[in-house]
Coordinates of C-alpha atoms and ligand atoms in Angstrom, one line a residue:
Chain P
M1 CA 38.5 24.5 46.2
G2 CA 38.0 27.9 48.0
M3 CA 34.2 27.8 47.4
D4 CA 34.3 24.2 48.8
L5 CA 36.0 25.1 51.9
G6 CA 33.4 28.2 52.3
R7 CA 30.7 25.6 52.3
F8 CA 32.1 23.8 55.3
I9 CA 32.8 27.0 57.2
K10 CA 29.3 27.9 57.1
S11 CA 27.8 24.5 57.1
P12 CA 25.0 25.0 59.4
D13 CA 23.1 22.3 61.3
F14 CA 19.5 21.6 60.2
E15 CA 16.9 19.8 62.0
I16 CA 15.2 16.7 60.3
R17 CA 13.1 13.8 60.7
I18 CA 14.1 10.6 59.4
T19 CA 12.1 7.4 58.5
T20 CA 13.5 4.0 57.7
Y21 CA 12.5 1.5 54.9
R22 CA 13.5 -1.5 53.2
D23 CA 15.1 -1.8 49.8
I24 CA 15.4 -4.9 47.8
F25 CA 18.8 -4.2 46.4
Q26 CA 20.1 -3.4 49.8
V27 CA 18.8 -6.7 51.1
E28 CA 20.1 -8.5 48.1
A29 CA 23.6 -7.2 49.0
L30 CA 23.1 -8.1 52.7
E31 CA 22.3 -11.7 51.9
H32 CA 25.7 -11.8 49.7
D33 CA 28.1 -9.9 51.8
R34 CA 27.1 -7.9 54.7
F35 CA 30.7 -6.7 55.1
G36 CA 31.2 -5.7 51.4
E37 CA 31.3 -2.3 49.6
E38 CA 27.9 -2.7 47.9
Y39 CA 26.0 -3.2 51.1
K40 CA 27.9 -0.2 52.7
K41 CA 27.1 2.0 49.8
L42 CA 23.4 0.9 49.7
S43 CA 23.1 1.4 53.5
A44 CA 25.2 4.4 54.4
A45 CA 23.0 6.8 52.7
I46 CA 20.0 9.5 53.4
T47 CA 17.6 10.2 50.6
M48 CA 15.8 13.6 50.5
S49 CA 13.5 15.6 48.5
K50 CA 15.0 18.1 46.0
S51 CA 13.4 21.2 47.7
D52 CA 14.8 19.7 51.1
L53 CA 18.3 19.5 49.9
G54 CA 18.1 23.1 48.4
K55 CA 17.0 24.5 51.6
M56 CA 19.9 23.1 53.4
G57 CA 22.6 23.9 50.8
L58 CA 23.2 20.2 50.2
K59 CA 23.6 18.6 46.8
S60 CA 23.5 14.8 45.8
G61 CA 26.8 13.0 46.6
D62 CA 27.7 15.1 49.6
R63 CA 28.9 13.5 52.7
V64 CA 26.6 14.5 55.8
R65 CA 26.9 13.9 59.5
L66 CA 23.7 12.9 61.3
T67 CA 23.5 13.4 65.0
S68 CA 20.9 12.4 67.2
N69 CA 20.7 12.0 71.0
S70 CA 21.8 8.5 70.5
G71 CA 24.8 8.8 68.3
S72 CA 26.4 10.2 65.2
V73 CA 27.1 8.9 61.8
V74 CA 28.7 10.2 58.4
V75 CA 26.8 8.9 55.3
E76 CA 26.1 10.1 51.9
V77 CA 23.1 12.3 51.0
K78 CA 21.1 11.6 47.9
E79 CA 18.4 13.2 46.0
S80 CA 15.0 11.2 45.9
K81 CA 14.0 10.3 42.3
R82 CA 10.4 10.6 43.4
D83 CA 8.3 13.5 43.7
E84 CA 8.6 14.0 47.4
P85 CA 6.7 16.6 49.1
G86 CA 9.8 17.2 51.5
G87 CA 10.0 17.4 55.3
I88 CA 10.9 13.7 55.8
A89 CA 14.4 12.0 54.8
F90 CA 14.7 8.4 54.3
M91 CA 17.3 5.5 55.3
V92 CA 17.2 1.9 55.0
N93 CA 17.5 -0.2 58.0
S94 CA 21.1 -0.9 58.7
P95 CA 23.8 -0.4 61.3
W96 CA 24.0 3.2 59.8
S97 CA 20.6 4.2 60.6
N98 CA 20.6 2.1 63.9
A99 CA 23.7 4.3 65.0
I100 CA 21.2 7.2 65.4
I101 CA 18.1 5.4 66.6
S102 CA 17.2 5.7 70.2
G103 CA 16.8 2.7 72.4
E104 CA 14.1 4.4 74.2
T105 CA 11.1 2.1 74.1
G106 CA 8.9 3.2 76.9
G107 CA 9.5 -0.4 78.3
K108 CA 7.6 -1.8 75.3
G109 CA 10.5 -3.5 73.6
I110 CA 10.0 -1.4 70.3
P111 CA 12.5 1.3 69.2
E112 CA 11.5 4.3 67.0
F113 CA 12.6 2.7 63.9
K114 CA 10.3 5.0 61.8
N115 CA 10.6 8.5 63.5
I116 CA 14.2 9.7 64.1
A117 CA 14.9 13.2 65.1
A118 CA 18.2 14.2 64.2
K119 CA 20.7 17.3 63.0
I120 CA 22.1 17.2 59.6
S121 CA 25.3 19.1 58.4
L122 CA 27.8 18.9 55.7
A123 CA 30.9 16.6 56.6
K124 CA 34.4 16.4 55.5
E125 CA 34.8 13.0 57.2
E126 CA 34.5 9.7 55.3
I127 CA 31.5 7.6 55.5
T128 CA 31.5 5.9 59.0
P129 CA 33.0 2.5 58.5
L130 CA 31.1 -0.5 59.8
E131 CA 33.7 -1.4 62.4
K132 CA 33.2 2.0 64.2
L133 CA 29.3 1.5 64.2
V134 CA 29.7 -2.0 66.1
P135 CA 30.8 -2.1 69.6
G136 CA 33.8 -4.7 70.1
M137 CA 33.9 -5.7 66.4
Q138 CA 37.1 -6.2 64.7
A139 CA 37.6 -5.6 61.1
Chain K
M1 CA 10.4 -27.6 42.6
V2 CA 12.0 -26.3 45.8
T3 CA 10.8 -23.4 48.2
C4 CA 12.5 -20.3 48.5
T5 CA 13.2 -19.0 52.2
G6 CA 14.1 -15.5 51.2
C7 CA 11.0 -14.2 52.8
A8 CA 7.7 -15.5 54.5
L9 CA 5.9 -15.8 51.0
L10 CA 7.8 -19.1 51.0
C11 CA 7.5 -19.4 47.2
D12 CA 7.4 -23.1 46.2
D13 CA 7.6 -23.0 42.5
I14 CA 11.5 -22.4 42.4
E15 CA 13.6 -24.5 40.1
I16 CA 17.2 -25.1 40.9
V17 CA 19.9 -26.6 38.8
V18 CA 22.8 -28.1 41.0
E19 CA 26.1 -29.1 39.6
N20 CA 28.9 -30.5 41.4
G21 CA 27.1 -30.0 44.6
R22 CA 26.6 -26.2 44.0
I23 CA 23.6 -24.1 42.6
K24 CA 24.3 -23.4 38.9
E25 CA 20.9 -21.7 38.4
I26 CA 18.0 -20.6 40.0
R27 CA 14.7 -19.9 38.1
N28 CA 11.5 -18.1 39.1
A29 CA 12.8 -16.6 42.4
C30 CA 13.1 -13.0 42.8
R31 CA 16.1 -10.9 43.4
R32 CA 16.0 -11.3 47.1
G33 CA 15.2 -15.0 46.8
T34 CA 18.1 -15.6 44.5
S35 CA 20.6 -13.8 46.8
R36 CA 19.4 -15.9 49.6
M37 CA 19.6 -19.1 48.0
K38 CA 22.9 -18.6 46.3
G39 CA 24.2 -17.8 49.9
C40 CA 26.7 -15.5 51.5
V41 CA 30.4 -15.1 50.6
N42 CA 31.6 -15.5 54.1
R43 CA 30.6 -18.7 55.6
L44 CA 30.8 -19.1 59.4
I45 CA 33.5 -21.4 60.9
P46 CA 33.5 -22.9 64.2
S47 CA 35.3 -20.8 66.8
I48 CA 35.8 -20.3 70.6
Y49 CA 36.9 -16.8 71.7
Q50 CA 37.4 -16.0 68.0
K51 CA 39.9 -18.7 67.6
P52 CA 39.2 -21.6 65.1
S53 CA 38.0 -24.6 66.6
D54 CA 35.9 -27.7 65.5
I55 CA 32.2 -28.1 65.9
D56 CA 32.3 -30.8 68.7
S57 CA 34.3 -28.4 70.8
A58 CA 32.2 -25.5 69.9
I59 CA 29.0 -27.0 71.0
R60 CA 30.7 -28.3 74.4
K61 CA 31.7 -24.8 75.0
A62 CA 28.4 -23.4 74.1
A63 CA 26.6 -25.8 76.5
E64 CA 29.2 -25.0 79.3
I65 CA 28.3 -21.2 78.9
L66 CA 24.8 -21.8 79.1
K67 CA 24.7 -24.2 81.9
S68 CA 26.6 -21.7 84.1
A69 CA 24.8 -18.6 83.2
K70 CA 22.4 -17.5 85.8
S71 CA 20.1 -15.7 83.4
P72 CA 20.6 -17.1 79.9
M73 CA 18.6 -16.1 76.8
L74 CA 17.9 -17.4 73.5
F75 CA 17.0 -15.3 70.6
G76 CA 16.5 -15.3 66.8
F77 CA 14.7 -18.2 65.4
S78 CA 12.9 -16.4 62.6
N79 CA 15.4 -18.0 60.0
S80 CA 15.0 -21.4 61.5
T81 CA 12.9 -24.4 60.5
C82 CA 9.7 -25.3 62.5
E83 CA 11.7 -28.3 63.8
A84 CA 14.5 -26.3 65.1
Q85 CA 12.3 -23.7 66.7
V86 CA 10.6 -26.4 68.7
R87 CA 14.0 -27.6 69.8
G88 CA 15.1 -24.1 70.8
I89 CA 11.8 -23.6 72.8
G90 CA 12.7 -26.9 74.5
L91 CA 16.1 -25.9 75.3
A92 CA 14.9 -22.7 76.9
R93 CA 12.5 -24.7 79.1
K94 CA 15.5 -27.2 80.2
L95 CA 17.8 -24.2 81.0
N96 CA 14.9 -21.9 82.7
A97 CA 15.8 -19.4 80.1
M98 CA 14.3 -16.4 78.4
I99 CA 13.3 -16.8 74.8
D100 CA 12.4 -14.1 72.1
D101 CA 12.5 -13.7 68.4
T102 CA 12.7 -10.9 66.0
S103 CA 8.9 -10.6 65.9
S104 CA 9.3 -8.8 69.3
F105 CA 10.3 -5.7 67.5
C106 CA 8.6 -6.6 64.3
Q107 CA 5.1 -8.0 63.5
G108 CA 4.6 -10.2 66.9
M109 CA 1.9 -7.9 68.0
L110 CA -0.3 -8.3 65.0
I111 CA 0.4 -12.3 64.6
E112 CA -0.7 -12.7 68.3
K113 CA -4.1 -11.0 67.4
V114 CA -4.4 -13.2 64.5
L115 CA -3.6 -16.6 66.5
Q116 CA -5.9 -15.3 69.3
K117 CA -8.4 -15.0 66.5
K118 CA -9.2 -11.3 67.0
F119 CA -8.9 -10.6 63.5
R120 CA -10.7 -11.9 60.4
T121 CA -7.9 -13.4 58.0
C122 CA -7.7 -15.7 55.2
S123 CA -5.2 -17.7 53.2
L124 CA -3.1 -16.2 50.4
E125 CA -5.0 -18.6 48.0
D126 CA -8.4 -17.0 49.1
A127 CA -6.9 -13.5 48.4
R128 CA -5.7 -14.8 44.9
N129 CA -8.9 -16.3 44.0
R130 CA -11.4 -13.8 45.6
A131 CA -9.9 -10.4 46.7
D132 CA -11.1 -7.4 44.8
V133 CA -9.8 -4.6 47.0
L134 CA -6.3 -4.9 48.3
I135 CA -4.9 -2.3 50.7
Y136 CA -1.0 -2.4 51.2
W137 CA -0.8 -0.5 54.5
G138 CA 2.7 0.5 55.8
S139 CA 3.8 -2.3 53.6
D140 CA 6.2 -2.1 50.7
A141 CA 5.8 -5.8 49.3
Q142 CA 7.4 -5.0 46.2
D143 CA 10.8 -4.7 48.0
S144 CA 10.1 -7.0 51.2
Q145 CA 8.0 -9.8 49.8
P146 CA 8.7 -9.1 46.1
R147 CA 6.4 -11.8 44.5
H148 CA 3.4 -11.0 46.7
L149 CA 1.6 -8.8 43.9
S150 CA 2.3 -11.1 41.4
R151 CA 1.6 -14.7 42.9
F152 CA -1.4 -13.6 45.3
S153 CA -3.0 -10.2 45.0
Y154 CA -3.1 -7.7 42.3
F155 CA -1.8 -9.3 39.1
P156 CA -2.8 -12.8 39.0
R157 CA -6.1 -14.5 37.7
G158 CA -8.4 -15.8 40.3
E159 CA -11.5 -18.1 40.3
S160 CA -13.7 -15.1 40.7
R161 CA -11.3 -12.5 39.3
Q162 CA -10.7 -13.5 35.9
R163 CA -9.4 -10.1 34.9
G164 CA -6.9 -9.4 37.5
Y165 CA -5.5 -6.1 38.0
E166 CA -6.9 -4.8 34.8
E167 CA -10.7 -4.6 35.7
D168 CA -11.3 -6.8 38.7
R169 CA -9.0 -5.7 41.5
I170 CA -8.1 -2.2 43.1
A171 CA -4.8 -1.9 44.8
I172 CA -4.5 0.9 47.5
A173 CA -1.2 2.0 49.2
I174 CA -1.4 4.0 52.5
D175 CA 2.2 5.0 53.4
V176 CA 4.5 7.8 54.4
R177 CA 6.6 7.1 51.4
E178 CA 5.8 6.4 48.0
S179 CA 7.1 3.1 47.9
N180 CA 7.7 0.9 44.8
T181 CA 4.4 -0.7 45.9
A182 CA 2.8 2.8 46.1
K183 CA 3.7 3.4 42.5
I184 CA 1.8 0.3 41.3
C185 CA -1.2 1.5 43.2
K186 CA -1.7 4.3 40.5
G187 CA -4.5 6.8 41.6
H188 CA -4.8 5.0 44.9
F189 CA -1.9 6.2 46.9
Y190 CA -2.8 7.9 50.3
R191 CA 0.3 9.7 51.6
I192 CA 0.1 9.9 55.4
P193 CA 2.5 12.0 57.8
L194 CA 4.9 10.2 59.9
K195 CA 2.7 8.4 62.5
G196 CA -0.2 9.5 60.9
D197 CA -1.7 5.9 60.7
R198 CA -3.9 6.3 63.8
E199 CA -5.4 9.5 62.8
F200 CA -6.0 8.1 59.3
I201 CA -7.9 5.1 60.6
L202 CA -9.9 7.3 63.0
A203 CA -10.9 9.3 60.1
L204 CA -11.7 6.4 58.1
I205 CA -13.9 5.0 61.0
D206 CA -15.9 8.4 61.0
A207 CA -16.3 8.2 57.2
L208 CA -17.6 4.4 57.5
S209 CA -19.9 5.4 60.3
G210 CA -21.6 8.0 58.4
K211 CA -19.9 11.0 59.9
V212 CA -17.9 13.6 58.2
P213 CA -14.1 12.8 58.8
S214 CA -12.2 15.7 60.1
Y215 CA -9.1 14.8 58.1
D216 CA -8.6 15.1 54.4
T217 CA -12.3 14.8 53.9
K218 CA -12.5 14.2 50.4
K219 CA -10.0 11.4 50.0
I220 CA -11.1 9.7 53.1
L221 CA -14.7 9.8 52.0
E222 CA -13.5 8.6 48.5
L223 CA -11.5 5.7 50.1
A224 CA -14.5 4.6 52.3
G225 CA -16.7 4.5 49.3
I226 CA -14.3 1.8 47.6
L227 CA -14.0 -0.2 50.8
K228 CA -17.7 -0.4 51.5
K229 CA -18.1 -1.6 47.9
A230 CA -15.6 -4.4 48.4
E231 CA -16.7 -7.9 48.1
F232 CA -13.7 -9.6 49.4
G233 CA -11.1 -7.0 51.0
M234 CA -7.6 -7.5 52.0
V235 CA -5.4 -5.2 54.6
F236 CA -1.8 -6.3 54.0
A237 CA -0.6 -4.8 57.3
G238 CA 3.1 -3.7 57.1
I239 CA 5.6 -3.1 59.6
G240 CA 5.1 0.8 58.9
L241 CA 1.4 0.4 60.2
T242 CA 2.7 -1.9 63.1
Y243 CA 5.3 0.6 64.4
S244 CA 3.2 3.5 64.1
I245 CA 0.0 2.2 66.0
K246 CA 2.3 0.0 68.3
E247 CA 0.2 -1.6 71.0
D248 CA -3.1 0.4 69.9
T249 CA -4.2 -2.4 67.9
G250 CA -7.8 -1.8 69.0
V251 CA -8.4 1.1 66.3
L252 CA -7.5 -1.6 63.7
L253 CA -10.1 -4.0 65.4
T254 CA -12.7 -1.4 65.3
L255 CA -11.8 -0.6 61.6
G256 CA -12.2 -4.3 60.9
D257 CA -15.7 -4.6 62.6
L258 CA -16.8 -1.9 60.2
L259 CA -15.6 -3.6 57.3
P260 CA -17.0 -7.1 57.5
N261 CA -15.9 -8.3 54.0
F262 CA -12.2 -7.5 55.0
H263 CA -9.4 -9.7 56.0
I264 CA -6.4 -8.7 57.9
M265 CA -2.9 -10.3 57.0
P266 CA 0.4 -9.2 58.7
M267 CA 2.9 -8.9 56.2
V268 CA 6.0 -11.1 57.7
G269 CA 9.5 -10.5 56.4
H270 CA 11.7 -13.5 57.7
Y271 CA 10.9 -16.8 56.2
N272 CA 9.6 -18.5 59.4
M273 CA 8.9 -15.9 62.0
R274 CA 5.2 -16.9 62.0
G275 CA 6.4 -20.4 62.6
F276 CA 8.0 -19.6 65.8
N277 CA 5.3 -17.6 66.8
E278 CA 2.8 -20.4 66.4
S279 CA 5.2 -22.8 68.0
L280 CA 5.6 -20.7 71.3
F281 CA 2.0 -19.9 71.1
R282 CA 1.0 -23.4 71.1
E283 CA 3.4 -24.4 74.1
T284 CA 2.8 -21.3 76.2
G285 CA 0.0 -19.2 74.9
F286 CA 2.3 -16.3 74.0
V287 CA 4.1 -15.5 70.8
N288 CA 7.2 -14.2 72.1
R289 CA 8.8 -12.6 75.2
V290 CA 8.8 -15.5 77.5
K291 CA 10.7 -16.6 80.6
F292 CA 10.8 -20.3 81.7
N293 CA 11.1 -21.0 85.4
G294 CA 9.2 -24.1 85.8
N295 CA 6.4 -22.0 84.6
V296 CA 5.8 -19.7 81.9
I297 CA 6.2 -15.9 82.5
H298 CA 5.3 -13.5 79.6
E299 CA 6.2 -9.8 80.3
D300 CA 7.4 -7.0 78.0
K301 CA 10.5 -6.9 80.1
Y302 CA 11.6 -10.1 78.5
S303 CA 11.6 -8.7 75.0
I304 CA 15.4 -9.0 73.6
L305 CA 15.4 -4.9 73.6
E306 CA 14.6 -4.6 77.2
I307 CA 16.8 -7.4 78.4
L308 CA 19.9 -6.0 76.4
K309 CA 19.0 -2.4 77.6
E310 CA 18.7 -3.4 81.3
K311 CA 21.8 -5.8 81.1
R312 CA 19.6 -8.5 82.4
T313 CA 21.2 -11.5 80.6
D314 CA 24.7 -13.0 81.1
A315 CA 24.8 -15.4 78.2
L316 CA 22.9 -15.1 74.9
L317 CA 22.6 -17.5 72.1
V318 CA 21.6 -16.1 68.9
I319 CA 20.4 -18.2 66.1
G320 CA 19.7 -17.0 62.5
A321 CA 19.7 -13.3 63.6
D322 CA 22.1 -10.6 63.7
P323 CA 21.2 -8.1 66.5
L324 CA 24.2 -6.1 66.0
L325 CA 23.2 -5.4 62.7
S326 CA 19.3 -4.9 63.3
L327 CA 19.2 -3.2 66.6
P328 CA 19.9 0.4 67.9
G329 CA 23.5 1.0 68.7
T330 CA 22.8 2.0 72.0
V331 CA 21.1 -1.0 72.8
V332 CA 23.4 -3.7 71.7
K333 CA 26.5 -2.4 73.8
H334 CA 25.8 -5.0 76.3
L335 CA 26.5 -7.7 73.8
S336 CA 30.4 -7.1 74.1
A337 CA 30.0 -7.6 77.8
I338 CA 28.5 -11.0 77.9
P339 CA 29.3 -14.4 76.1
V340 CA 27.5 -14.7 73.0
I341 CA 26.9 -18.1 71.2
C342 CA 26.2 -17.5 67.5
I343 CA 24.7 -20.3 65.3
D344 CA 24.4 -19.1 61.6
P345 CA 25.2 -20.2 58.2
C346 CA 27.1 -16.8 57.6
T347 CA 29.6 -14.7 59.4
T348 CA 27.7 -12.0 60.8
L349 CA 28.3 -8.9 62.8
T350 CA 27.3 -10.6 65.8
S351 CA 29.5 -13.7 65.1
K352 CA 32.4 -11.4 64.9
I353 CA 32.2 -10.6 68.7
A354 CA 30.9 -14.1 69.8
A355 CA 32.4 -16.2 72.4
V356 CA 31.5 -19.2 70.4
T357 CA 30.5 -19.5 66.7
I358 CA 28.8 -22.8 65.3
P359 CA 28.0 -22.8 61.6
C360 CA 24.8 -24.4 60.4
A361 CA 23.3 -25.3 57.0
V362 CA 21.2 -22.8 55.1
S363 CA 17.7 -24.2 55.5
G364 CA 15.8 -24.9 52.4
V365 CA 19.1 -25.3 50.5
E366 CA 21.3 -27.5 52.4
S367 CA 18.8 -28.9 55.1
D368 CA 15.1 -29.7 54.9
G369 CA 12.2 -29.2 57.3
T370 CA 9.0 -27.1 57.5
A371 CA 8.1 -23.4 57.6
V372 CA 4.9 -21.3 58.3
R373 CA 4.0 -18.7 55.4
M374 CA 2.7 -15.6 56.4
D375 CA -0.9 -16.7 56.2
G376 CA -0.3 -19.6 58.4
E377 CA 0.2 -22.3 55.8
V378 CA 2.7 -24.9 56.5
I379 CA 5.2 -25.3 53.6
K380 CA 7.7 -27.9 53.2
L381 CA 11.7 -27.0 52.7
S382 CA 13.9 -29.2 50.6
K383 CA 17.6 -30.2 50.8
V384 CA 19.0 -29.6 47.4
V385 CA 22.7 -29.2 48.1
E386 CA 24.4 -32.2 49.9
N387 CA 27.3 -31.0 52.2
N388 CA 28.5 -31.5 55.6
Y389 CA 26.9 -28.5 57.2
A390 CA 24.7 -29.6 60.2
S391 CA 21.0 -28.2 60.3
D392 CA 20.3 -25.9 63.0
E393 CA 17.7 -28.6 64.4
I394 CA 20.7 -31.0 64.8
I395 CA 22.9 -28.5 66.6
L396 CA 20.1 -27.5 69.0
N397 CA 19.6 -31.2 69.6
R398 CA 23.4 -31.7 70.5
L399 CA 23.1 -28.6 72.7
M400 CA 20.2 -30.0 74.4
E401 CA 21.9 -33.4 75.0
A402 CA 25.0 -31.4 76.4
V403 CA 23.4 -29.1 78.6
Ligands
SF4_1 S1 8.9 -13.2 47.1 FE1 10.1 -14.2 49.0 S2 9.9 -16.4 48.9 FE2 9.2 -15.8 46.8 S3 11.1 -15.8 45.7 FE3 11.0 -13.6 46.4 S4 12.2 -13.8 48.6 FE4 11.6 -16.1 47.6

């Protein structure tokens, strides 16, 4: 417990780059129930290389806060099962990644879904619920 | 055999067993398609201002909202049949409305080039029968169009490719992420940095023109060697490539010129996005982002993104799309300030804030029609389950009569 508290007190911010992708299991969950737990579990997550996690003092299963100029969201961090060179973190397209994607398009109608600059830090809060991400939506 | 509407591959070899008006079993479809055809757990019900209503009242209310709006917009359509899309375009014309679809922030740019015949392209059957070099560029087909490699590209036997992947075909992945597709392209995965596609293309252009590429010289020369030897090459251009190069499609055209044996195919996700692009292109000369005002105006400012950001619509009809789920949070704020009309088989994030909701049939399961596969082939959809849900085409017809 004491050690855990220590992690939060220090919990520094790190700058990261995030890119989004699509995942068949998450799409399957979306078609079935976009308000369900499975969709949330597969969406509200960020995947990073082992070495990046190590550098930031994070471990798989930690909750992290991601903050960009456009918004902030709490998701679970996961270690990539692939041999990643590091430097980029990955999120599937979902309301959780959309919460931190800029609406800036240079007037061209396409947001930067694939290149998000954000800060990451260990979080105590629960994973941001869907209702909080969607303006005007009731549970 | 029925057609799956899980993605723009529109697999037409699906077997469905229906019992007591319900799907009991689905054969041959992938995970994504099975989930789509089985349908969602929460069907949409008709409602007005979030209170349950009946279809007739909901359609009347929707018509009233659209008629009284100064600047109405219609959006979605990538999950609608061609027939419904044509009605939607007609409705936009009648209302002097703006109309856009999901291709506007997806593959619209590349599909436009295909329809303008700026790229050399071919059918998926041509790819299956003849292709020997397959490049998945910024495309994770394994997750987005899961049967692409098994039905049309790497794995199948083809007329001039009897030995498929074992000897006759090379699959290459160019991506920032080692996707599930990249894993299959063993030994031919080229990892690029974020937004590195343009630089990669330029280096490849150098290598193909006999210059020494400045970037990753050894690997680029090796790749250029493979491409030059191709008898029938394919570039399956994914959303990763499109987002990265954006409107700079000129570099892709130049690359295409240097590879006369290659064909470019935009990888489409939603089952009938290309259908919408083709219908609108036929009627207006543009694939998306159109405003009707007696004439046709096409500008970037009529894209759904710009319209919502600049708060330039006062009533939005959304059909077969969920902008609250798929667009950046800062952009969709405006949706809670205007009346939204939502037509969909399922409850969506957007339907939860809509002024009017109108449930429709799941196309390809509960209603029939046609759709356009990612390569432009028109595919028939069938109705396999009988129930009372009206097709989106019927709903749009009724709206058209009521406005
Ligand atoms: S690949 Fe696409 S069309 Fe084919 S079964 Fe899967 S989801 Fe359906």
